[in-house]
Amino acid sequence: MAKIFTLHPDNPQIRRIEEIKGALQSGAVMLYPTDTVYAIGCDLSVKSAVQRVRQIKQLANEKPLTFLCPSLSNVATYAFVNNAAYRIMKHLIPGTYTFLLPATKLVPRLVQNPKRKTTGIRVPDNPVCLSLLEALGNPIISTSARIPPDDEDENAWLEQEPLSRIELFDRMEGLVDVIIDTGKEPGVQVSTILDLTEEQPTVVRKGLGWEEVEGWM
């Protein structure tokens, strides 16, 4: 049974953030809100927790996982950022964008694209996420909490109406160790994904904030 932490959405309580930090360092997997949708996450550096996230999401090892960083300077620790990519990211960070970039050696292979050696990184515009990142000192895995039931077609399930906050908590409480509740309903739009591995950036997925990218890219 997951432990539920109630946090203020704009000013998360430091003591509870510290409790969650300790759980993550011990290998906990959490359900938490981002500036897009609710996500399943863990400490990037805890291999056993990353493997559990894959199991929950039913992801094969060749499927890369996105993680959150607190700032653009921190992104440069985990990815190679050329000048063109830097200019784009500086304009969009923090925000609802996932950037595909060449991974440095600090990125665990378990979360990379094994063929391209790339990784997906976000800098969220969300006080709870940023407080957790600051306290933990490590990136946090971020993958959508929408998972298909074992007995249903995945594509058909994705077309259904999104779950409410309480429905999502009920569905996930047996799968994760920590649930963060800010009292807000889950977002329904995923992030926009930009591939910045080549000189010419490309849009991999149109999600939240896509219109802003379309205007200048």
mmCIF file of N, CA and C in Angstrom, residues 40-163:
data_model
loop_
_atom_site.group_PDB
_atom_site.id
_atom_site.type_symbol
_atom_site.label_atom_id
_atom_site.label_comp_id
_atom_site.label_asym_id
_atom_site.label_seq_id
_atom_site.Cartn_x
_atom_site.Cartn_y
_atom_site.Cartn_z
ATOM 1 N N ILE A 40 5.061 8.477 -13.204
ATOM 2 C CA ILE A 40 5.679 7.465 -12.350
ATOM 3 C C ILE A 40 7.172 7.771 -12.358
ATOM 4 N N GLY A 41 7.787 7.810 -11.176
ATOM 5 C CA GLY A 41 9.189 8.190 -11.143
ATOM 6 C C GLY A 41 9.958 7.596 -9.987
ATOM 7 N N CYS A 42 11.265 7.806 -10.023
ATOM 8 C CA CYS A 42 12.165 7.340 -8.981
ATOM 9 C C CYS A 42 13.487 8.073 -9.140
ATOM 10 N N ASP A 43 14.384 7.836 -8.229
ATOM 11 C CA ASP A 43 15.735 8.393 -8.314
ATOM 12 C C ASP A 43 16.464 7.738 -9.488
ATOM 13 N N LEU A 44 16.974 8.542 -10.398
ATOM 14 C CA LEU A 44 17.674 8.024 -11.576
ATOM 15 C C LEU A 44 18.836 7.107 -11.212
ATOM 16 N N SER A 45 19.448 7.338 -10.055
ATOM 17 C CA SER A 45 20.648 6.592 -9.679
ATOM 18 C C SER A 45 20.362 5.248 -9.019
ATOM 19 N N VAL A 46 19.086 4.954 -8.741
ATOM 20 C CA VAL A 46 18.743 3.687 -8.074
ATOM 21 C C VAL A 46 18.253 2.696 -9.127
ATOM 22 N N LYS A 47 19.134 1.793 -9.519
ATOM 23 C CA LYS A 47 18.852 0.877 -10.624
ATOM 24 C C LYS A 47 17.623 0.012 -10.373
ATOM 25 N N SER A 48 17.480 -0.501 -9.161
ATOM 26 C CA SER A 48 16.346 -1.388 -8.863
ATOM 27 C C SER A 48 15.022 -0.645 -9.017
ATOM 28 N N ALA A 49 15.004 0.627 -8.647
ATOM 29 C CA ALA A 49 13.784 1.423 -8.776
ATOM 30 C C ALA A 49 13.471 1.702 -10.242
ATOM 31 N N VAL A 50 14.505 1.989 -11.034
ATOM 32 C CA VAL A 50 14.306 2.220 -12.474
ATOM 33 C C VAL A 50 13.733 0.969 -13.126
ATOM 34 N N GLN A 51 14.242 -0.200 -12.724
ATOM 35 C CA GLN A 51 13.729 -1.450 -13.266
ATOM 36 C C GLN A 51 12.267 -1.653 -12.892
ATOM 37 N N ARG A 52 11.876 -1.260 -11.688
ATOM 38 C CA ARG A 52 10.470 -1.367 -11.278
ATOM 39 C C ARG A 52 9.578 -0.451 -12.111
ATOM 40 N N VAL A 53 10.080 0.748 -12.412
ATOM 41 C CA VAL A 53 9.308 1.665 -13.254
ATOM 42 C C VAL A 53 9.060 1.022 -14.612
ATOM 43 N N ARG A 54 10.069 0.389 -15.162
ATOM 44 C CA ARG A 54 9.908 -0.313 -16.447
ATOM 45 C C ARG A 54 8.860 -1.411 -16.347
ATOM 46 N N GLN A 55 8.884 -2.142 -15.256
ATOM 47 C CA GLN A 55 7.924 -3.225 -15.071
ATOM 48 C C GLN A 55 6.501 -2.690 -14.959
ATOM 49 N N ILE A 56 6.332 -1.607 -14.216
ATOM 50 C CA ILE A 56 5.004 -1.014 -14.054
ATOM 51 C C ILE A 56 4.452 -0.540 -15.388
ATOM 52 N N LYS A 57 5.308 0.086 -16.179
ATOM 53 C CA LYS A 57 4.897 0.624 -17.473
ATOM 54 C C LYS A 57 4.921 -0.415 -18.589
ATOM 55 N N GLN A 58 5.415 -1.609 -18.268
ATOM 56 C CA GLN A 58 5.527 -2.692 -19.252
ATOM 57 C C GLN A 58 6.401 -2.261 -20.438
ATOM 58 N N LEU A 59 7.560 -1.685 -20.107
ATOM 59 C CA LEU A 59 8.471 -1.181 -21.128
ATOM 60 C C LEU A 59 9.647 -2.118 -21.313
ATOM 61 N N ALA A 60 9.958 -2.420 -22.547
ATOM 62 C CA ALA A 60 11.146 -3.215 -22.860
ATOM 63 C C ALA A 60 12.392 -2.374 -22.605
ATOM 64 N N ASN A 61 13.537 -3.039 -22.433
ATOM 65 C CA ASN A 61 14.773 -2.329 -22.109
ATOM 66 C C ASN A 61 15.238 -1.393 -23.210
ATOM 67 N N GLU A 62 14.827 -1.649 -24.452
ATOM 68 C CA GLU A 62 15.256 -0.763 -25.545
ATOM 69 C C GLU A 62 14.443 0.523 -25.613
ATOM 70 N N LYS A 63 13.387 0.618 -24.796
ATOM 71 C CA LYS A 63 12.566 1.824 -24.765
ATOM 72 C C LYS A 63 13.175 2.813 -23.772
ATOM 73 N N PRO A 64 13.646 3.969 -24.242
ATOM 74 C CA PRO A 64 14.290 4.925 -23.328
ATOM 75 C C PRO A 64 13.297 5.557 -22.363
ATOM 76 N N LEU A 65 13.814 6.014 -21.235
ATOM 77 C CA LEU A 65 13.006 6.691 -20.226
ATOM 78 C C LEU A 65 13.430 8.152 -20.116
ATOM 79 N N THR A 66 12.474 9.026 -19.953
ATOM 80 C CA THR A 66 12.755 10.440 -19.758
ATOM 81 C C THR A 66 13.037 10.705 -18.279
ATOM 82 N N PHE A 67 13.890 11.689 -18.013
ATOM 83 C CA PHE A 67 14.083 12.102 -16.621
ATOM 84 C C PHE A 67 14.098 13.613 -16.507
ATOM 85 N N LEU A 68 13.844 14.090 -15.296
ATOM 86 C CA LEU A 68 13.760 15.517 -15.007
ATOM 87 C C LEU A 68 15.056 16.041 -14.414
ATOM 88 N N CYS A 69 15.441 17.237 -14.840
ATOM 89 C CA CYS A 69 16.560 17.963 -14.256
ATOM 90 C C CYS A 69 16.061 19.322 -13.775
ATOM 91 N N PRO A 70 16.768 19.959 -12.821
ATOM 92 C CA PRO A 70 16.270 21.216 -12.271
ATOM 93 C C PRO A 70 16.591 22.455 -13.090
ATOM 94 N N SER A 71 17.578 22.360 -14.000
ATOM 95 C CA SER A 71 17.998 23.554 -14.727
ATOM 96 C C SER A 71 18.743 23.172 -15.994
ATOM 97 N N LEU A 72 18.938 24.141 -16.861
ATOM 98 C CA LEU A 72 19.681 23.917 -18.103
ATOM 99 C C LEU A 72 21.124 23.551 -17.816
ATOM 100 N N SER A 73 21.732 24.173 -16.822
ATOM 101 C CA SER A 73 23.117 23.849 -16.486
ATOM 102 C C SER A 73 23.242 22.408 -16.015
ATOM 103 N N ASN A 74 22.216 21.911 -15.326
ATOM 104 C CA ASN A 74 22.229 20.531 -14.868
ATOM 105 C C ASN A 74 22.048 19.561 -16.030
ATOM 106 N N VAL A 75 21.265 19.962 -17.037
ATOM 107 C CA VAL A 75 21.085 19.136 -18.232
ATOM 108 C C VAL A 75 22.424 18.841 -18.876
ATOM 109 N N ALA A 76 23.298 19.848 -18.920
ATOM 110 C CA ALA A 76 24.601 19.699 -19.573
ATOM 111 C C ALA A 76 25.486 18.659 -18.877
ATOM 112 N N THR A 77 25.146 18.284 -17.659
ATOM 113 C CA THR A 77 25.880 17.230 -16.960
ATOM 114 C C THR A 77 25.540 15.859 -17.536
ATOM 115 N N TYR A 78 24.325 15.713 -18.035
ATOM 116 C CA TYR A 78 23.834 14.413 -18.478
ATOM 117 C C TYR A 78 23.688 14.285 -19.989
ATOM 118 N N ALA A 79 23.883 15.379 -20.713
ATOM 119 C CA ALA A 79 23.726 15.339 -22.167
ATOM 120 C C ALA A 79 24.686 16.320 -22.824
ATOM 121 N N PHE A 80 25.061 16.002 -24.063
ATOM 122 C CA PHE A 80 25.884 16.909 -24.852
ATOM 123 C C PHE A 80 24.956 17.900 -25.545
ATOM 124 N N VAL A 81 25.155 19.173 -25.254
ATOM 125 C CA VAL A 81 24.278 20.223 -25.762
ATOM 126 C C VAL A 81 25.079 21.151 -26.672
ATOM 127 N N ASN A 82 24.810 21.099 -27.991
ATOM 128 C CA ASN A 82 25.521 21.996 -28.903
ATOM 129 C C ASN A 82 24.912 23.394 -28.851
ATOM 130 N N ASN A 83 25.518 24.321 -29.570
ATOM 131 C CA ASN A 83 25.080 25.723 -29.491
ATOM 132 C C ASN A 83 23.631 25.911 -29.943
ATOM 133 N N ALA A 84 23.265 25.230 -31.043
ATOM 134 C CA ALA A 84 21.903 25.362 -31.557
ATOM 135 C C ALA A 84 20.893 24.809 -30.555
ATOM 136 N N ALA A 85 21.219 23.666 -29.968
ATOM 137 C CA ALA A 85 20.329 23.068 -28.973
ATOM 138 C C ALA A 85 20.218 23.963 -27.741
ATOM 139 N N TYR A 86 21.327 24.556 -27.354
ATOM 140 C CA TYR A 86 21.322 25.435 -26.181
ATOM 141 C C TYR A 86 20.387 26.618 -26.373
ATOM 142 N N ARG A 87 20.427 27.223 -27.545
ATOM 143 C CA ARG A 87 19.577 28.377 -27.807
ATOM 144 C C ARG A 87 18.090 28.010 -27.739
ATOM 145 N N ILE A 88 17.761 26.855 -28.295
ATOM 146 C CA ILE A 88 16.371 26.400 -28.271
ATOM 147 C C ILE A 88 15.928 26.102 -26.840
ATOM 148 N N MET A 89 16.752 25.389 -26.112
ATOM 149 C CA MET A 89 16.395 24.985 -24.757
ATOM 150 C C MET A 89 16.301 26.194 -23.824
ATOM 151 N N LYS A 90 17.192 27.153 -23.995
ATOM 152 C CA LYS A 90 17.157 28.344 -23.153
ATOM 153 C C LYS A 90 15.841 29.089 -23.322
ATOM 154 N N HIS A 91 15.310 29.037 -24.547
ATOM 155 C CA HIS A 91 14.046 29.713 -24.837
ATOM 156 C C HIS A 91 12.854 28.988 -24.222
ATOM 157 N N LEU A 92 12.945 27.664 -24.099
ATOM 158 C CA LEU A 92 11.786 26.860 -23.697
ATOM 159 C C LEU A 92 11.819 26.379 -22.247
ATOM 160 N N ILE A 93 12.965 26.450 -21.610
ATOM 161 C CA ILE A 93 13.119 25.942 -20.233
ATOM 162 C C ILE A 93 12.868 27.052 -19.218
ATOM 163 N N PRO A 94 12.140 26.750 -18.112
ATOM 164 C CA PRO A 94 11.439 25.493 -17.814
ATOM 165 C C PRO A 94 10.112 25.443 -18.553
ATOM 166 N N GLY A 95 9.642 24.232 -18.784
ATOM 167 C CA GLY A 95 8.388 24.124 -19.507
ATOM 168 C C GLY A 95 8.033 22.710 -19.872
ATOM 169 N N THR A 96 7.049 22.600 -20.734
ATOM 170 C CA THR A 96 6.429 21.305 -21.051
ATOM 171 C C THR A 96 7.081 20.649 -22.267
ATOM 172 N N TYR A 97 8.400 20.570 -22.239
ATOM 173 C CA TYR A 97 9.137 20.057 -23.395
ATOM 174 C C TYR A 97 10.129 18.985 -22.971
ATOM 175 N N THR A 98 10.194 17.929 -23.768
ATOM 176 C CA THR A 98 11.189 16.874 -23.586
ATOM 177 C C THR A 98 12.202 16.997 -24.710
ATOM 178 N N PHE A 99 13.485 17.014 -24.359
ATOM 179 C CA PHE A 99 14.546 17.177 -25.341
ATOM 180 C C PHE A 99 15.329 15.873 -25.485
ATOM 181 N N LEU A 100 15.402 15.366 -26.707
ATOM 182 C CA LEU A 100 16.220 14.188 -26.983
ATOM 183 C C LEU A 100 17.623 14.662 -27.314
ATOM 184 N N LEU A 101 18.608 14.160 -26.562
ATOM 185 C CA LEU A 101 19.989 14.628 -26.674
ATOM 186 C C LEU A 101 20.959 13.457 -26.544
ATOM 187 N N PRO A 102 22.186 13.598 -27.081
ATOM 188 C CA PRO A 102 23.197 12.563 -26.874
ATOM 189 C C PRO A 102 23.553 12.476 -25.389
ATOM 190 N N ALA A 103 23.566 11.275 -24.866
ATOM 191 C CA ALA A 103 23.789 11.076 -23.432
ATOM 192 C C ALA A 103 25.270 11.072 -23.078
ATOM 193 N N THR A 104 25.595 11.605 -21.895
ATOM 194 C CA THR A 104 26.948 11.497 -21.361
ATOM 195 C C THR A 104 27.062 10.173 -20.607
ATOM 196 N N LYS A 105 28.250 9.897 -20.095
ATOM 197 C CA LYS A 105 28.485 8.645 -19.380
ATOM 198 C C LYS A 105 27.770 8.594 -18.035
ATOM 199 N N LEU A 106 27.268 9.732 -17.572
ATOM 200 C CA LEU A 106 26.564 9.753 -16.291
ATOM 201 C C LEU A 106 25.137 9.228 -16.388
ATOM 202 N N VAL A 107 24.632 9.073 -17.605
ATOM 203 C CA VAL A 107 23.277 8.560 -17.790
ATOM 204 C C VAL A 107 23.317 7.027 -17.780
ATOM 205 N N PRO A 108 22.618 6.394 -16.854
ATOM 206 C CA PRO A 108 22.612 4.925 -16.817
ATOM 207 C C PRO A 108 22.107 4.334 -18.135
ATOM 208 N N ARG A 109 22.721 3.259 -18.569
ATOM 209 C CA ARG A 109 22.297 2.611 -19.813
ATOM 210 C C ARG A 109 20.845 2.160 -19.752
ATOM 211 N N LEU A 110 20.371 1.903 -18.554
ATOM 212 C CA LEU A 110 19.011 1.400 -18.364
ATOM 213 C C LEU A 110 17.951 2.399 -18.818
ATOM 214 N N VAL A 111 18.307 3.671 -18.937
ATOM 215 C CA VAL A 111 17.322 4.663 -19.347
ATOM 216 C C VAL A 111 17.590 5.230 -20.739
ATOM 217 N N GLN A 112 18.704 4.841 -21.367
ATOM 218 C CA GLN A 112 19.062 5.347 -22.690
ATOM 219 C C GLN A 112 18.390 4.579 -23.816
ATOM 220 N N ASN A 113 18.377 5.204 -24.985
ATOM 221 C CA ASN A 113 18.111 4.475 -26.221
ATOM 222 C C ASN A 113 19.387 3.711 -26.544
ATOM 223 N N PRO A 114 19.387 2.375 -26.493
ATOM 224 C CA PRO A 114 20.632 1.607 -26.615
ATOM 225 C C PRO A 114 21.299 1.722 -27.976
ATOM 226 N N LYS A 115 20.536 2.008 -29.018
ATOM 227 C CA LYS A 115 21.120 2.100 -30.356
ATOM 228 C C LYS A 115 21.688 3.491 -30.630
ATOM 229 N N ARG A 116 20.947 4.508 -30.252
ATOM 230 C CA ARG A 116 21.361 5.882 -30.551
ATOM 231 C C ARG A 116 22.191 6.510 -29.437
ATOM 232 N N LYS A 117 22.214 5.891 -28.252
ATOM 233 C CA LYS A 117 22.903 6.449 -27.084
ATOM 234 C C LYS A 117 22.386 7.851 -26.772
ATOM 235 N N THR A 118 21.072 7.998 -26.824
ATOM 236 C CA THR A 118 20.435 9.281 -26.531
ATOM 237 C C THR A 118 19.559 9.156 -25.298
ATOM 238 N N THR A 119 19.178 10.297 -24.777
ATOM 239 C CA THR A 119 18.315 10.315 -23.608
ATOM 240 C C THR A 119 17.310 11.445 -23.724
ATOM 241 N N GLY A 120 16.186 11.323 -23.034
ATOM 242 C CA GLY A 120 15.170 12.362 -23.018
ATOM 243 C C GLY A 120 15.193 13.091 -21.687
ATOM 244 N N ILE A 121 15.288 14.425 -21.736
ATOM 245 C CA ILE A 121 15.420 15.227 -20.524
ATOM 246 C C ILE A 121 14.388 16.353 -20.517
ATOM 247 N N ARG A 122 13.828 16.618 -19.353
ATOM 248 C CA ARG A 122 12.894 17.729 -19.169
ATOM 249 C C ARG A 122 13.339 18.596 -18.005
ATOM 250 N N VAL A 123 13.054 19.892 -18.089
ATOM 251 C CA VAL A 123 13.173 20.802 -16.947
ATOM 252 C C VAL A 123 11.763 21.318 -16.684
ATOM 253 N N PRO A 124 11.073 20.775 -15.693
ATOM 254 C CA PRO A 124 9.657 21.085 -15.496
ATOM 255 C C PRO A 124 9.426 22.455 -14.877
ATOM 256 N N ASP A 125 8.265 23.009 -15.158
ATOM 257 C CA ASP A 125 7.833 24.252 -14.529
ATOM 258 C C ASP A 125 6.785 23.890 -13.493
ATOM 259 N N ASN A 126 7.237 23.262 -12.430
ATOM 260 C CA ASN A 126 6.342 22.735 -11.404
ATOM 261 C C ASN A 126 7.051 22.783 -10.057
ATOM 262 N N PRO A 127 6.518 23.507 -9.075
ATOM 263 C CA PRO A 127 7.191 23.672 -7.788
ATOM 264 C C PRO A 127 7.471 22.369 -7.048
ATOM 265 N N VAL A 128 6.556 21.407 -7.119
ATOM 266 C CA VAL A 128 6.765 20.140 -6.426
ATOM 267 C C VAL A 128 7.944 19.386 -7.046
ATOM 268 N N CYS A 129 7.959 19.296 -8.364
ATOM 269 C CA CYS A 129 9.065 18.623 -9.059
ATOM 270 C C CYS A 129 10.399 19.288 -8.739
ATOM 271 N N LEU A 130 10.433 20.601 -8.817
ATOM 272 C CA LEU A 130 11.683 21.331 -8.595
ATOM 273 C C LEU A 130 12.152 21.195 -7.149
ATOM 274 N N SER A 131 11.233 21.174 -6.199
ATOM 275 C CA SER A 131 11.604 20.993 -4.793
ATOM 276 C C SER A 131 12.187 19.601 -4.563
ATOM 277 N N LEU A 132 11.582 18.593 -5.191
ATOM 278 C CA LEU A 132 12.105 17.231 -5.069
ATOM 279 C C LEU A 132 13.487 17.110 -5.693
ATOM 280 N N LEU A 133 13.667 17.719 -6.855
ATOM 281 C CA LEU A 133 14.967 17.663 -7.531
ATOM 282 C C LEU A 133 16.051 18.343 -6.713
ATOM 283 N N GLU A 134 15.724 19.482 -6.143
ATOM 284 C CA GLU A 134 16.693 20.207 -5.326
ATOM 285 C C GLU A 134 17.081 19.410 -4.087
ATOM 286 N N ALA A 135 16.087 18.817 -3.436
ATOM 287 C CA ALA A 135 16.353 18.045 -2.223
ATOM 288 C C ALA A 135 17.144 16.777 -2.529
ATOM 289 N N LEU A 136 16.759 16.086 -3.597
ATOM 290 C CA LEU A 136 17.374 14.800 -3.925
ATOM 291 C C LEU A 136 18.788 14.958 -4.467
ATOM 292 N N GLY A 137 18.999 15.977 -5.279
ATOM 293 C CA GLY A 137 20.323 16.167 -5.858
ATOM 294 C C GLY A 137 20.611 15.269 -7.041
ATOM 295 N N ASN A 138 19.609 14.515 -7.471
ATOM 296 C CA ASN A 138 19.717 13.634 -8.635
ATOM 297 C C ASN A 138 18.508 13.842 -9.539
ATOM 298 N N PRO A 139 18.645 13.543 -10.831
ATOM 299 C CA PRO A 139 17.469 13.582 -11.704
ATOM 300 C C PRO A 139 16.423 12.563 -11.266
ATOM 301 N N ILE A 140 15.189 12.798 -11.683
ATOM 302 C CA ILE A 140 14.070 11.920 -11.346
ATOM 303 C C ILE A 140 13.435 11.391 -12.627
ATOM 304 N N ILE A 141 13.241 10.079 -12.700
ATOM 305 C CA ILE A 141 12.566 9.469 -13.843
ATOM 306 C C ILE A 141 11.148 10.040 -13.967
ATOM 307 N N SER A 142 10.730 10.260 -15.210
ATOM 308 C CA SER A 142 9.393 10.802 -15.448
ATOM 309 C C SER A 142 8.768 10.115 -16.652
ATOM 310 N N THR A 143 7.835 9.212 -16.374
ATOM 311 C CA THR A 143 7.113 8.549 -17.444
ATOM 312 C C THR A 143 5.623 8.562 -17.116
ATOM 313 N N SER A 144 4.808 8.837 -18.104
ATOM 314 C CA SER A 144 3.371 8.990 -17.902
ATOM 315 C C SER A 144 2.788 7.866 -17.060
ATOM 316 N N ALA A 145 1.883 8.235 -16.165
ATOM 317 C CA ALA A 145 1.258 7.241 -15.292
ATOM 318 C C ALA A 145 0.155 6.461 -15.978
ATOM 319 N N ARG A 146 -0.107 6.732 -17.237
ATOM 320 C CA ARG A 146 -1.142 5.992 -17.953
ATOM 321 C C ARG A 146 -0.586 4.645 -18.404
ATOM 322 N N ILE A 147 -1.104 3.593 -17.818
ATOM 323 C CA ILE A 147 -0.664 2.240 -18.167
ATOM 324 C C ILE A 147 -1.886 1.416 -18.534
ATOM 325 N N PRO A 148 -1.763 0.581 -19.572
ATOM 326 C CA PRO A 148 -2.914 -0.216 -20.000
ATOM 327 C C PRO A 148 -3.137 -1.418 -19.103
ATOM 328 N N PRO A 149 -4.377 -1.775 -18.820
ATOM 329 C CA PRO A 149 -4.660 -3.010 -18.094
ATOM 330 C C PRO A 149 -4.173 -4.215 -18.894
ATOM 331 N N ASP A 150 -3.857 -5.279 -18.186
ATOM 332 C CA ASP A 150 -3.323 -6.469 -18.853
ATOM 333 C C ASP A 150 -4.296 -7.074 -19.858
ATOM 334 N N ASP A 151 -5.600 -6.914 -19.593
ATOM 335 C CA ASP A 151 -6.586 -7.597 -20.424
ATOM 336 C C ASP A 151 -7.239 -6.695 -21.462
ATOM 337 N N GLU A 152 -6.642 -5.522 -21.726
ATOM 338 C CA GLU A 152 -7.219 -4.620 -22.708
ATOM 339 C C GLU A 152 -6.173 -4.196 -23.731
ATOM 340 N N ASP A 153 -6.661 -3.841 -24.905
ATOM 341 C CA ASP A 153 -5.767 -3.336 -25.937
ATOM 342 C C ASP A 153 -5.243 -1.966 -25.527
ATOM 343 N N GLU A 154 -3.927 -1.763 -25.618
ATOM 344 C CA GLU A 154 -3.313 -0.516 -25.155
ATOM 345 C C GLU A 154 -3.846 0.693 -25.913
ATOM 346 N N ASN A 155 -3.904 0.609 -27.221
ATOM 347 C CA ASN A 155 -4.345 1.752 -28.012
ATOM 348 C C ASN A 155 -5.795 2.124 -27.695
ATOM 349 N N ALA A 156 -6.634 1.116 -27.501
ATOM 350 C CA ALA A 156 -8.026 1.383 -27.169
ATOM 351 C C ALA A 156 -8.130 2.060 -25.811
ATOM 352 N N TRP A 157 -7.316 1.623 -24.861
ATOM 353 C CA TRP A 157 -7.362 2.204 -23.525
ATOM 354 C C TRP A 157 -6.913 3.665 -23.538
ATOM 355 N N LEU A 158 -5.899 3.975 -24.342
ATOM 356 C CA LEU A 158 -5.388 5.343 -24.408
ATOM 357 C C LEU A 158 -6.425 6.314 -24.949
ATOM 358 N N GLU A 159 -7.390 5.806 -25.700
ATOM 359 C CA GLU A 159 -8.420 6.666 -26.270
ATOM 360 C C GLU A 159 -9.539 6.965 -25.277
ATOM 361 N N GLN A 160 -9.543 6.273 -24.141
ATOM 362 C CA GLN A 160 -10.583 6.503 -23.152
ATOM 363 C C GLN A 160 -10.353 7.831 -22.428
ATOM 364 N N GLU A 161 -11.387 8.281 -21.714
ATOM 365 C CA GLU A 161 -11.263 9.496 -20.921
ATOM 366 C C GLU A 161 -10.201 9.290 -19.838
ATOM 367 N N PRO A 162 -9.368 10.310 -19.580
ATOM 368 C CA PRO A 162 -8.351 10.173 -18.543
ATOM 369 C C PRO A 162 -8.971 9.982 -17.164
ATOM 370 N N LEU A 163 -8.246 9.315 -16.290
ATOM 371 C CA LEU A 163 -8.736 9.056 -14.944
ATOM 372 C C LEU A 163 -8.693 10.323 -14.099
#
